[in-house]
Every structure is written in C-alpha cells, then in structure tokens.
Short mmCIF file of C-alpha atoms and ligand atoms in Angstrom, two decimals:
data_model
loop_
_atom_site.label_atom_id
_atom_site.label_comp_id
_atom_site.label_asym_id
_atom_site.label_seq_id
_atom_site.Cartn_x
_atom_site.Cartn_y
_atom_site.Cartn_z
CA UNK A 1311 86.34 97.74 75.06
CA UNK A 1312 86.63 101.59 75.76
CA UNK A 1313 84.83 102.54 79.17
CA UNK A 1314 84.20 106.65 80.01
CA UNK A 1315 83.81 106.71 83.84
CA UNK A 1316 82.20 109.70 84.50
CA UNK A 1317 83.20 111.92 87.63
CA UNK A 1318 86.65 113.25 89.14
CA UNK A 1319 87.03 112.38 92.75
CA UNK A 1320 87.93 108.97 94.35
CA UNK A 1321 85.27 107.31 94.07
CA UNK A 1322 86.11 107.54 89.98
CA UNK A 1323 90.03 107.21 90.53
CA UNK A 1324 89.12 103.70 92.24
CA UNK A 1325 86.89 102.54 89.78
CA UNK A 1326 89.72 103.18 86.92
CA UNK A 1327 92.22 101.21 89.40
CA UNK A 1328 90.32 98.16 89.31
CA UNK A 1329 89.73 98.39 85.84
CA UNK A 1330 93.02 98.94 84.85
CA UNK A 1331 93.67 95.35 86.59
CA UNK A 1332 91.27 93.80 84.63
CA UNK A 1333 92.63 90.82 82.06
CA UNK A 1334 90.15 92.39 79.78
CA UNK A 1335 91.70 94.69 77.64
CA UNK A 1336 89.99 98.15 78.20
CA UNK A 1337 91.01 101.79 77.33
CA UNK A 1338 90.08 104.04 80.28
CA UNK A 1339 88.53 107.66 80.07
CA UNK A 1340 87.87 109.62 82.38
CA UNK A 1341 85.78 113.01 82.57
CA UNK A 1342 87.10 114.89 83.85
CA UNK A 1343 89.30 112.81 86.35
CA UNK A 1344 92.16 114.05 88.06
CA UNK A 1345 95.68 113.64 88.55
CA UNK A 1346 95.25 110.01 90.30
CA UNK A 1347 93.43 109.09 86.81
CA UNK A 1348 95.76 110.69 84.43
CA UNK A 1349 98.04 108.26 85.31
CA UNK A 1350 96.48 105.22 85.05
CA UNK A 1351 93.61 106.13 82.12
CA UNK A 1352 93.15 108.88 79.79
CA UNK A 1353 91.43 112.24 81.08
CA UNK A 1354 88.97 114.28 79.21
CA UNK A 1355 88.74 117.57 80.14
CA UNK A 1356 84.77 118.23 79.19
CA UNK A 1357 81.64 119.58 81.49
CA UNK A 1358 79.91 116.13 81.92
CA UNK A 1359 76.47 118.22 82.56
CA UNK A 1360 76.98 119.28 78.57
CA UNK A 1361 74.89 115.70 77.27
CA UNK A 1362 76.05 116.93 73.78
CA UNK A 1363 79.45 117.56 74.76
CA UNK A 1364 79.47 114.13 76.12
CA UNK A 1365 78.16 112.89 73.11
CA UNK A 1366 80.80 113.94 70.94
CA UNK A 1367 83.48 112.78 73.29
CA UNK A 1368 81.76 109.21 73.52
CA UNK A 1369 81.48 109.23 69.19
CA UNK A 1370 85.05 110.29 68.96
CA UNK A 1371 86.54 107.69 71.34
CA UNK A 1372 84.33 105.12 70.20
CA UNK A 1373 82.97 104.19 74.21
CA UNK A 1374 81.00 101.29 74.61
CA UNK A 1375 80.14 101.53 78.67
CA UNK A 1376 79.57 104.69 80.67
CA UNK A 1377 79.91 104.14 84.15
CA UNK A 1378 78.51 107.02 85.88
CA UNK A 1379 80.28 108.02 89.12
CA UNK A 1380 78.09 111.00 90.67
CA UNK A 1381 74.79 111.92 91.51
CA UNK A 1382 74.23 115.27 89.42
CA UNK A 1383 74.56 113.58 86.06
CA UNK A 1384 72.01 110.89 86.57
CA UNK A 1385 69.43 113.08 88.26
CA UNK A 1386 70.19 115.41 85.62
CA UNK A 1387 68.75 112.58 82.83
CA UNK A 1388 72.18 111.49 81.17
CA UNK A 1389 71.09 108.09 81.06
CA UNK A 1390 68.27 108.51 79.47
CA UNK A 1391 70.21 111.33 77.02
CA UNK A 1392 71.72 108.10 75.41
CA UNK A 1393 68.96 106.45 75.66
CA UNK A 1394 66.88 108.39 73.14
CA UNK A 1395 69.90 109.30 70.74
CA UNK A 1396 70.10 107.08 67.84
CA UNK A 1397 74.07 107.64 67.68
CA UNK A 1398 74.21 106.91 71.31
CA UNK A 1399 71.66 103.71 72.19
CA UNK A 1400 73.86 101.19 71.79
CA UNK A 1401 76.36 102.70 74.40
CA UNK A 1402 75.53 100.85 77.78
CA UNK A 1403 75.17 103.32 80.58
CA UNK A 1404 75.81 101.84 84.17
CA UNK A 1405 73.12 104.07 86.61
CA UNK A 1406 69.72 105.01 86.41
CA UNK A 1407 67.93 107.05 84.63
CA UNK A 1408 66.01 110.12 85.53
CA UNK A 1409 62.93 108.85 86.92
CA UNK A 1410 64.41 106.20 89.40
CA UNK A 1411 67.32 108.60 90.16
CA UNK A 1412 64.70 110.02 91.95
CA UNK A 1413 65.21 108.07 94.63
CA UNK A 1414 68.42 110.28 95.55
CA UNK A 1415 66.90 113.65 93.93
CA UNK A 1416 63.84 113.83 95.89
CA UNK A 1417 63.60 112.58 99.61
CA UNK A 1418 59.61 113.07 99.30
CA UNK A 1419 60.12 110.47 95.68
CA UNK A 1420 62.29 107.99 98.68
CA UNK A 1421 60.13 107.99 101.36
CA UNK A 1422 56.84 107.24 98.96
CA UNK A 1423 58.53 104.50 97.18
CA UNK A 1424 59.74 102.62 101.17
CA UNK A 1425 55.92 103.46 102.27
CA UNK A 1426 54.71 101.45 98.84
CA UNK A 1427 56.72 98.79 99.59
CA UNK A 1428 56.91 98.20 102.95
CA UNK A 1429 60.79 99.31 103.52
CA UNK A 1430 61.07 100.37 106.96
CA UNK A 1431 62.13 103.74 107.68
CA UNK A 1432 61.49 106.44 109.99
CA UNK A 1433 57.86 107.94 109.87
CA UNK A 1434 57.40 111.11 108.19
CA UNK A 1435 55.11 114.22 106.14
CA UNK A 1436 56.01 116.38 103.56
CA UNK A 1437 55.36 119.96 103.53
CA UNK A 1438 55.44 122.99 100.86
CA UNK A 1439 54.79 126.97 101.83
CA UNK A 1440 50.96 126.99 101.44
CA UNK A 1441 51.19 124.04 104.47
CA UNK A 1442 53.98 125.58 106.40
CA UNK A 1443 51.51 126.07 109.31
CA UNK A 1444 50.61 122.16 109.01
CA UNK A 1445 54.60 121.52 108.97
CA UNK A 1446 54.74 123.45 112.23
CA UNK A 1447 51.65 121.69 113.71
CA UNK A 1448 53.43 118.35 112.83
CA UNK A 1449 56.45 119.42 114.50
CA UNK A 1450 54.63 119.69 118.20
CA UNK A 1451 53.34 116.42 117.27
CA UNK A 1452 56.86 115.17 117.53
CA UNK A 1453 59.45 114.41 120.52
CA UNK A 1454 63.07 116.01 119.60
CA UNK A 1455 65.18 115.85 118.23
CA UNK A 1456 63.91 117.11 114.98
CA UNK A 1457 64.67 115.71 111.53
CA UNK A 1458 64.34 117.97 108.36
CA UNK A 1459 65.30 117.40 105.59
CA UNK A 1460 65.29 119.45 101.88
CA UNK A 1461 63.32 117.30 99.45
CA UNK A 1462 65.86 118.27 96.34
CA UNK A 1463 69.51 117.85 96.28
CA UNK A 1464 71.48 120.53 98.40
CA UNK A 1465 75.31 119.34 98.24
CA UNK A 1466 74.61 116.78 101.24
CA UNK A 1467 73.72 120.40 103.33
CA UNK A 1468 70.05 119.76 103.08
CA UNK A 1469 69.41 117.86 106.81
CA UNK A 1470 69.15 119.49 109.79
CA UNK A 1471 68.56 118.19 112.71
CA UNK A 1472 67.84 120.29 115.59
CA UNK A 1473 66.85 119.62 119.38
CA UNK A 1474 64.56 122.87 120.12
CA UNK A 1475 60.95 123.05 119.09
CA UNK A 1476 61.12 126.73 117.92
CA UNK A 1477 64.58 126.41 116.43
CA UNK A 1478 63.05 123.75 114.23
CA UNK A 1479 60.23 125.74 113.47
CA UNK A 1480 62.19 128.60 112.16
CA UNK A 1481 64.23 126.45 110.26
CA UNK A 1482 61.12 124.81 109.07
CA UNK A 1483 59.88 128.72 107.42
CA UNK A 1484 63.76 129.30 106.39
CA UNK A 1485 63.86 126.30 104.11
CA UNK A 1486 60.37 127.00 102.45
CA UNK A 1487 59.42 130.28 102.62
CA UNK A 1488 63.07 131.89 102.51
CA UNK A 1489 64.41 129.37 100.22
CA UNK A 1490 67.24 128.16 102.40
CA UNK A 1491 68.56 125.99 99.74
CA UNK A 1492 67.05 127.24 97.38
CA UNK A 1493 64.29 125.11 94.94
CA UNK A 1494 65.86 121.82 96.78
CA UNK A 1495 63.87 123.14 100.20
CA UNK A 1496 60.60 124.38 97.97
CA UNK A 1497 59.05 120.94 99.83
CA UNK A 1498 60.98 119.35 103.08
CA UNK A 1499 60.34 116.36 104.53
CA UNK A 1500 60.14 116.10 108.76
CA UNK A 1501 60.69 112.88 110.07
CA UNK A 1502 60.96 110.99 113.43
CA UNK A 1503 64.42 111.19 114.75
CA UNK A 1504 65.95 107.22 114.53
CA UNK A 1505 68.79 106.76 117.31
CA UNK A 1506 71.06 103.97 116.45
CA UNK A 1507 74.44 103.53 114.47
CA UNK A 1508 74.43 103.89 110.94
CA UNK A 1509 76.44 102.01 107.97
CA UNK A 1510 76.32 101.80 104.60
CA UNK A 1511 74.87 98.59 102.12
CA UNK A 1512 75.78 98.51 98.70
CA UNK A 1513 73.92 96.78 95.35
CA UNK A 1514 74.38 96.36 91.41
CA UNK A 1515 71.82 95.61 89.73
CA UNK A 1516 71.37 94.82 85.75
CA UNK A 1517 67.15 95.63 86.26
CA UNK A 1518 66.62 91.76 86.95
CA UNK A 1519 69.58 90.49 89.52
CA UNK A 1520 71.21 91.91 91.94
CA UNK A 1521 74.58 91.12 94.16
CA UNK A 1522 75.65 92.57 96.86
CA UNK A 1523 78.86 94.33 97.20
CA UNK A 1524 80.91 94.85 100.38
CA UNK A 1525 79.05 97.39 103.11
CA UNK A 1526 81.01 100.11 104.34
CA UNK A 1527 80.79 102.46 107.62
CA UNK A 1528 81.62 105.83 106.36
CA UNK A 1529 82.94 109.26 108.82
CA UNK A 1530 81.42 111.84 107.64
CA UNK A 1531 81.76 114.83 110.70
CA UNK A 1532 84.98 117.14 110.07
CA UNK A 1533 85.86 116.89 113.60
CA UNK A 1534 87.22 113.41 115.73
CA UNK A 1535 84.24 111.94 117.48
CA UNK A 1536 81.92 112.99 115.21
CA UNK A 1537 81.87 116.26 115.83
CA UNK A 1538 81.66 119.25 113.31
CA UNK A 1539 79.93 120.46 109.98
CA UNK A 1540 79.34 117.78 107.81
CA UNK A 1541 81.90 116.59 105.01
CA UNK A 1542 81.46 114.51 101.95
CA UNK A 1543 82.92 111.94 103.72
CA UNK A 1544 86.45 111.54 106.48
CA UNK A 1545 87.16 107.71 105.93
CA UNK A 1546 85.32 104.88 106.08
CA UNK A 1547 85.90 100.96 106.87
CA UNK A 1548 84.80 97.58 105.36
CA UNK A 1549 83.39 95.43 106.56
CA UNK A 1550 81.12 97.13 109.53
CA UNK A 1551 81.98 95.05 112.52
CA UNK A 1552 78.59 95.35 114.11
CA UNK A 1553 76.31 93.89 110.52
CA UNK A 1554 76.49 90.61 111.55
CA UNK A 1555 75.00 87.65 110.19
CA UNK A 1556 71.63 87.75 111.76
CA UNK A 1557 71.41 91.76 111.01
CA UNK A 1558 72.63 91.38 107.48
CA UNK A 1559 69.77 88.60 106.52
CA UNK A 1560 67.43 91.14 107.84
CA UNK A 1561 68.76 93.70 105.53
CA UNK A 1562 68.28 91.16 102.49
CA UNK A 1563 65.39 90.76 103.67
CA UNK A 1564 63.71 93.45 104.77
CA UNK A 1565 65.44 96.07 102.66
CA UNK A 1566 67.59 94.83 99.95
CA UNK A 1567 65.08 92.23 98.34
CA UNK A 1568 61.82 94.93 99.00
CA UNK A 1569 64.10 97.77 97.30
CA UNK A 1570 64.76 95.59 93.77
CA UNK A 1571 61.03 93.85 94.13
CA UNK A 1572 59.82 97.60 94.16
CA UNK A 1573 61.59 98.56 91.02
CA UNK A 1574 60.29 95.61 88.82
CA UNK A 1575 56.64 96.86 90.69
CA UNK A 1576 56.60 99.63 89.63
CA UNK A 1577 58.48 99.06 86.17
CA UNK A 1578 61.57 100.90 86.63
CA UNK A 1579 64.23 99.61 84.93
CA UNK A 1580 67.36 100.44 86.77
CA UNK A 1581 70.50 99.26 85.51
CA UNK A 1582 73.28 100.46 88.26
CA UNK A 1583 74.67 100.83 92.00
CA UNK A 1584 72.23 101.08 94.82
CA UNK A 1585 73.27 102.80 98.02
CA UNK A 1586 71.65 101.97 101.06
CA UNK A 1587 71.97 104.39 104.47
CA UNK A 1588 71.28 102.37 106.86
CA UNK A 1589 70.57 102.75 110.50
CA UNK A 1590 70.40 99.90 113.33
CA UNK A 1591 68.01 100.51 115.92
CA UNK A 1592 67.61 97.87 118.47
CA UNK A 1593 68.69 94.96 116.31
CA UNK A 1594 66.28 96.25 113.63
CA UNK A 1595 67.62 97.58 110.26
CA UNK A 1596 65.76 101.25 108.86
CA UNK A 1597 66.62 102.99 105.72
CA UNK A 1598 68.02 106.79 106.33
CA UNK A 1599 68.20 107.29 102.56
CA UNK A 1600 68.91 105.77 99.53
CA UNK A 1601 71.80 106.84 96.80
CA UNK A 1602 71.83 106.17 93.05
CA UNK A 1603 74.89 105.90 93.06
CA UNK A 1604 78.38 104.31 94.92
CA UNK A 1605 79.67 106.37 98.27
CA UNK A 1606 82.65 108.33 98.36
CA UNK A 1607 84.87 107.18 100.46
CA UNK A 1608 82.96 103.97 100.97
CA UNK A 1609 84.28 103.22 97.44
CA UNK A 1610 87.68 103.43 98.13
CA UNK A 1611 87.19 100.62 100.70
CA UNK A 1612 84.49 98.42 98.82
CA UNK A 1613 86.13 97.91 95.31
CA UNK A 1614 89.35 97.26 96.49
CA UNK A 1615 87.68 94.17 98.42
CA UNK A 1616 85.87 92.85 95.38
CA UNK A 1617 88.43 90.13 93.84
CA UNK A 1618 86.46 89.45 90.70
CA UNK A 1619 87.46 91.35 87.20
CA UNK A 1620 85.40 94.76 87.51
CA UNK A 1621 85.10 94.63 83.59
CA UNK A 1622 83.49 91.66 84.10
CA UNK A 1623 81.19 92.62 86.45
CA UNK A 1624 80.35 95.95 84.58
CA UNK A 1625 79.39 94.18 81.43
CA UNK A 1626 77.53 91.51 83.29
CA UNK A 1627 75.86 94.23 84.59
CA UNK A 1628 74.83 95.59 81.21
CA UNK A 1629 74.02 92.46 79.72
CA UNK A 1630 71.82 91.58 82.56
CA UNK A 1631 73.47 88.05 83.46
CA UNK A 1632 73.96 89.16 86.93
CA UNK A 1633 72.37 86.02 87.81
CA UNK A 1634 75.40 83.96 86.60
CA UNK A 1635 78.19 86.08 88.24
CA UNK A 1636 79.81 85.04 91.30
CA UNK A 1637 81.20 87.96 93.03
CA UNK A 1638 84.25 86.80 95.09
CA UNK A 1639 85.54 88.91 98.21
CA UNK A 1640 88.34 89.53 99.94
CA UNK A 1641 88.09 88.61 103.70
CA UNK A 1642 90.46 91.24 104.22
CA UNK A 1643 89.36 94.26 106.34
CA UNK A 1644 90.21 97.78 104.08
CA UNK A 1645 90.08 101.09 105.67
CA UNK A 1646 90.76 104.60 104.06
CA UNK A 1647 91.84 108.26 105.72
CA UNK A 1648 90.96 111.11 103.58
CA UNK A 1649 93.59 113.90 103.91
CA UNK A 1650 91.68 117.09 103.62
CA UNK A 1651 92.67 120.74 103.04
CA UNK A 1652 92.87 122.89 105.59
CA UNK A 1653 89.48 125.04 106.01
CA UNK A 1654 87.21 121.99 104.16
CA UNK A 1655 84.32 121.57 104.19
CA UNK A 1656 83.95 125.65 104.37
CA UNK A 1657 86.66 127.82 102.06
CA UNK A 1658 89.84 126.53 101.58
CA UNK A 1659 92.77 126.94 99.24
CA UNK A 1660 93.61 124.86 96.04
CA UNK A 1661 97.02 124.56 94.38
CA UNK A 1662 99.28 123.72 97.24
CA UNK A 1663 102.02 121.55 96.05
CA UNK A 1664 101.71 117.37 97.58
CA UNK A 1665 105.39 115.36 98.61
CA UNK A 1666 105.89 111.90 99.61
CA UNK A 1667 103.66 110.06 97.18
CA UNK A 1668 106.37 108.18 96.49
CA UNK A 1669 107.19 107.02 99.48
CA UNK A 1670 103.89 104.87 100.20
CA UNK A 1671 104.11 101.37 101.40
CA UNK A 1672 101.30 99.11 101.61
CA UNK A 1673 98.41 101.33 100.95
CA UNK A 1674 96.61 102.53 97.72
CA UNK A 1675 96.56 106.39 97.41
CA UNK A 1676 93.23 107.42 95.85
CA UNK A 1677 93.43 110.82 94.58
CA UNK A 1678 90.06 112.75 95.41
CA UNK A 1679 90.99 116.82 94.60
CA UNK A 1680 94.36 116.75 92.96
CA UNK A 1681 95.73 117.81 89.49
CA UNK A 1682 99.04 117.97 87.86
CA UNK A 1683 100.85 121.47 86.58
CA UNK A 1684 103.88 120.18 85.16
CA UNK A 1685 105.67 117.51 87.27
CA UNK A 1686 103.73 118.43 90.61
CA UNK A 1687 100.81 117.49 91.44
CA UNK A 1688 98.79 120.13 93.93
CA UNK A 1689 95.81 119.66 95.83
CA UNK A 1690 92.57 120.86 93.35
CA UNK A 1691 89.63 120.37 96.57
CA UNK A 1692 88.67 119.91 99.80
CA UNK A 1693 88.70 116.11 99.98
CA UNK A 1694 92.78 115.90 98.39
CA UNK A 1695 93.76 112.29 98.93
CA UNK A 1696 92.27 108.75 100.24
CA UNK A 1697 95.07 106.51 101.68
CA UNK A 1698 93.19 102.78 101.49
CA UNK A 1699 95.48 99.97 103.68
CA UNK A 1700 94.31 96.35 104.22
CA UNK A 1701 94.81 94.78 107.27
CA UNK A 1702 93.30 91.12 108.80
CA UNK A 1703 90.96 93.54 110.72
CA UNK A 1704 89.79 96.92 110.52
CA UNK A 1705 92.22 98.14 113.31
CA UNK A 1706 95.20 97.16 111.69
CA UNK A 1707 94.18 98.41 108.03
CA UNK A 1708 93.98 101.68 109.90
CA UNK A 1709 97.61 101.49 111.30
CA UNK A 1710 98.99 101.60 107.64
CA UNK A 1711 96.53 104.41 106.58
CA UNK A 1712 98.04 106.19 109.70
CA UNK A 1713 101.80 105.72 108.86
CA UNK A 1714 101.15 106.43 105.46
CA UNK A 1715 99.44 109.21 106.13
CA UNK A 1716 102.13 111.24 107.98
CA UNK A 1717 104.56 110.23 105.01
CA UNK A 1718 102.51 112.88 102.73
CA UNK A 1719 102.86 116.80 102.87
CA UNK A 1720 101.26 119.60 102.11
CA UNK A 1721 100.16 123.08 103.58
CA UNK A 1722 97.66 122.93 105.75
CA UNK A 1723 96.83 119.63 105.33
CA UNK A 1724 94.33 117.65 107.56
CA UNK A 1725 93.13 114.35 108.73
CA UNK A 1726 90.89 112.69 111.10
CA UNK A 1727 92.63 110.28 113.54
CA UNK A 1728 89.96 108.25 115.07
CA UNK A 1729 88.55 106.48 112.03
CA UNK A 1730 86.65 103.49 113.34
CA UNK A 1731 86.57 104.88 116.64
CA UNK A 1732 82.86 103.86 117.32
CA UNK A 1733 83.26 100.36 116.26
P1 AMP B 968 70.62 111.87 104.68
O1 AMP B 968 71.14 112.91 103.75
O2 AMP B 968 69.16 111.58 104.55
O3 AMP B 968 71.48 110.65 104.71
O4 AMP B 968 70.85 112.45 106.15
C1 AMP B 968 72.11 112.90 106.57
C2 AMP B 968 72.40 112.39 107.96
O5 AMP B 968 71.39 112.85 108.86
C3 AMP B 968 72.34 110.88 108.09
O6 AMP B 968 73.56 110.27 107.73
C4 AMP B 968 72.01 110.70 109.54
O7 AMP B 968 73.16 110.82 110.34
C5 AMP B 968 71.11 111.87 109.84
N1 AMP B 968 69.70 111.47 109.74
C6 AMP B 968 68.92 111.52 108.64
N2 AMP B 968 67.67 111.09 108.91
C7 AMP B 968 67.65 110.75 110.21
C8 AMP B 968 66.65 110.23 111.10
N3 AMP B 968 65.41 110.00 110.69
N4 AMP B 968 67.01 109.99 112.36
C9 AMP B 968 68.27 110.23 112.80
N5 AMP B 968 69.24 110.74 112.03
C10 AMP B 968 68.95 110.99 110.75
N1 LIG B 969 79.97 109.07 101.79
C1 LIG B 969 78.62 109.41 101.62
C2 LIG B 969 78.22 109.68 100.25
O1 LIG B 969 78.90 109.35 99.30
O2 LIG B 969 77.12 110.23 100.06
#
C-alpha cells in the first residue's frame, strides 16, 4: 500500500509516525513534509495546490490513499479533483470534498448547516456591504463583548472579538467595505459572545460510521495565560480533564450524532476527520466552529493515544466498515509544547541551526517548521518543533515535555510554560 499524506507541519509528521508503526506494510510520501518526515517516509517536494502536479506524483508512485492533512487543499476541491479523473478515481482520498469542506471555508455555510439541524451554537446574522448598516443595527442589539467573524478563510486571523460598541462597528465597515481580509470578510458573521472553556472533539467518518477519536484542549494565545495574538496553536493536552462523562454523552448527543445525521440529510458524502470547537457553558456543550480537518497540535497528542494500526483505520475508513472497527485507546494522558521561533506568529527568521535532538528521552519530537541542508536540520517556520511526553496524567506528561524541552537549542527560540494551566 503506498499512502501520500498531504501537508508539511506536525500534524502530517505524526500521521507518518503512526503509520510507519503499522504491521501493514506501507510506503510513506509526503508533500511536501519536512525534515521530521524525511526521515521516517519519503518527501516530495511539489505545490500540493497544483491538482495536476499532484496527479502526476500520485501516477508515478503508484498511491492508493491520500490522506489530506490541511484545510486549503480540501476547500480548494482536491478531493473531488480525483474524483472526476478517470486516472485518479480509484485513489481513495481521506477528507471531504469541496462542498462539505464548506463547513471550515465558510462560517455563514457552518452556522446554516447547526441552525438546520438543531446543533447548538451561539446565535448569529450574516452581513455583506449593501447591509452593513443592518450589521451595525444588529450590533446595538447585542451585549459585549462582540463576536465577528470573516465568513472565508483568513489564516485563523479572521475573528475578532472586541468589547466596545463603536470599535466593533468600525471593525464591522473594515472587514466589508475595506476588505480587511480581503474576499474572506466580503460577508462576516456577528454572533453572541459564549463565555465558557473551550476544547476540542475529534471524528472519522467513512460517510456512514463514525468513531470518535481522543479530544484534545489546545493553547492557542502566544503569550502564558492566554494572553497575546493568536498562534496556530502553543500545545495542547489529551484528554480534557473537565469533558467528563455526563458532558461527553451530551456531546454525542447533542453534537456529534446531529453533525453525521446532518450529512446523510442533506446527502453529503464525507469521507474524513471532523473537528469539533467546542465550548462548555454551564454544563451545556455549543459548537464554536467546525474543521474539516485534524488540529495542529491537537494531533500530536490524539494519534499518539490511538493504539490501533492507523493503516487500518485509514482503509477502514475508505472502505466504509467503520462500523466493524474497534478503536482502542491509550488511558495514558499525552501533552505536547510547541517550541516556536522567536517573533512567531508576526515575522520571524528561518534557517537557524536546531541541537540536542539527540538527546531526547521519553518524548516524541514532532517536527512542525524544520528542514535539513546537509547534516543540520534548521528551523523552516514559526511553529519549529512539538515535544509530545506521556505521563499517567496530564501534569506529569507535561514535566517530560518541559525537561525535554530545555534539552533543544536554537536562536531565539521560544516556548510557552504554562500548558494546561487552566485545567
Ligand atoms: P473560530 O475561528 O471560530 O474558532 O474562533 C476563534 C476563537 O474565537 C475561538 O477559539 C474562541 O476562542 C473565540 N470565539 C469564537 N466564537 C466565539 C463566541 N461565539 N463566543 C466566544 N468566543 C468565541
Ligand atoms: N489548533 C487549532 C487548529 O488546528 O485549527
């Protein structure tokens, strides 16, 4: 079997790791990966938004399963690129196609498809520039703090969330009259601000079953105490201490069954991961947003935790026998620390050369922006490297992370030190 993940950070770079422990035999590719997945699988250095490029890639290594790691491809239609291509149909592609990737692509698509089917969330309108005035008419209507949010995809950028009527306002006329982020904020969405703690669920589904993978609390503030711009993501831990049983039926329940019910409603076939934002609000579960995709780092935590072979679970995924897979987990607790350049999430310098990966006890290290230039490998992003520990709870996962952590060099490097901190 010859699997292409498709992506480069560590999300992907844990995805090849538990494939390459699969008793399957499977050849690893991965576009275009990064140091942490040239070692362990084979690299291809292509532009995954090139479908054709793709396609010749897939032909010549004769791939049978694309697993799809990011966003941007699948709202971009790559899934249904195969789909339609005679030389490329029989390839199984793990994520959705265009129209259900939706669902990430367009908050206005997400909030329509929980008001259909009865997925609670917070209340909300949508608004273009020939109803701006309605949009600021809605806002009075509204306590603060407000929520707005970019209908289209803006490099997780596109929320704001502001406590001051007439700041919101403005902001409100900069998104859609000024373009603020451009043809993502040509509609925004303004919803009722939901106080509560927030976590993350995570589903497969083959289009008929579903399971449910480990859920995951991810950090995603640059600063300790969740403070800061926002960052693809600081570290994250698994499981969340505070989903207990009696929340967690309510999130079958409630959101998790409702969500795949809705698909088969409304004749979507989707064949991938489904993440679920969460927030818990009085007891009560609400849906912040939905991904089509898995979280990074909240992989880095969840698929080390799944014991079951991954090949096995991708091609009963694919085959749609989801219904006769038992998913086994590990009770362990996992926790990851993402070691950041210095600067992230605004500018920052690549190329700065990483020591002491060789010195790591007791922790994976998940590389997120690195690359190789001879025998070195330098940092190649903002998010560098995810060191994932295990630990009988979350608190002493963490400890390892830590130690590990300040084993590993480089300029300028940075981490968050109060991962979990909230829990
Ligand atoms: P999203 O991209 O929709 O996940 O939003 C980014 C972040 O904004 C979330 O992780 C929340 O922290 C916050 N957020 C989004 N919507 C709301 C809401 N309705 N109430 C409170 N916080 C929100
Ligand atoms: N960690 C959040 C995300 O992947 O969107």
């Amino acid at each position: 079997m010859n699997i292409l993940i498709i992506g480069s950070g560590g999300r992907e770079h844990a995805f090849a790791w538990k494939i390459a422990q699969s008793s399957k035999l499977a050849n690893v590719f991965v576009a275009p990966g990064n140091a942490g997945t040239s070692a362990i699988a084979t690299n291809l250095l292509i532009d995954v938004l090139d479908f054709t490029i793709v396609k010749e890639a897939v032909l010549e290594h004769a791939i049978n399963l694309v697993l799809v790691g990011p966003e941007i491809p699948l709202v971009a239609g790559i899934h249904d690129f195969f789909a339609s291509d005679d030389e490329l149909k029989h390839v199984k592609v793990i994520g959705p196609k265009k129209y259900a990737a939706q669902l990430e692509g367009s908050k206005e698509f997400a909030k329509e498809y929980m008001m259909r089917h009865h997925i609670p969330t917070a209340a909300y309108q949508s608004f273009t520039v020939d109803t701006l005035a309605d949009g600021c008419t809605f806002l009075e209507s509204l306590k603060p703090p407000y929520v707005l949010k970019a209908d289209g995809l803006a490099a997780g950028k596109g929320v704001v969330i502001l406590d001051n009527l007439q700041d919101a306002k403005q902001e409100l006329k900069q998104m859609l009259q000024d373009q603020k982020f451009g043809n993502a904020s040509a509609k925004v969405v303004i919803e009722e601000f939901l106080s509560g703690i927030e976590m993350s669920c995570f589903v497969l589904t083959d289009g008929k079953n579903y399971v449910t993978l480990p859920n995951a609390k991810d950090y995603k503030r640059i600063g300790e105490g969740d403070t800061g711009l926002n960052t693809g993501g600081m570290g994250a831990v698994s499981p969340v201490s505070f989903a207990d049983e009696v929340f967690l039926s309510k999130v079958d329940e409630r959101i998790v069954k409702p969500t795949i019910q809705g698909l088969k409603k409304d004749g979507i076939d989707y064949v991938g991961f489904i993440f679920i934002g969460l927030i818990k609000v009085n007891g009560d579960p609400f849906v912040i947003e939905y991904n089509v995709r898995m979280g990074d780092p909240e992989t880095e935590v969840v698929i080390p935790r799944i014991k079951s072979d991954f090949v096995d679970l991708l091609t009963a995924t694919a085959n749609q026998s989801l219904d006769t897979f038992t998913l086994e987990i590990d009770e362990q607790a996992a926790t990851t620390v993402m070691l950041v350049s210095g600067g992230y999430p605004s500018a920052y310098e690549n190329g700065k050369t990483i020591t002491g990966l060789d010195s790591i006890e007791n922790s994976v290290v998940f590389h997120a922006g690195t690359k190789q230039i001879n025998n070195q490998i330098v940092t190649n992003g903002g998010r560098v490297l995810a060191i994932t520990s295990f630990g009988v709870d979350f608190k002493e996962a963490l400890k390892t992370s830590y130690q590990n952590a300040e084993k590993i060099k480089f300029d300028d490097m940075y981490y968050r030190k109060d991962i979990g901190f909230d829990l």
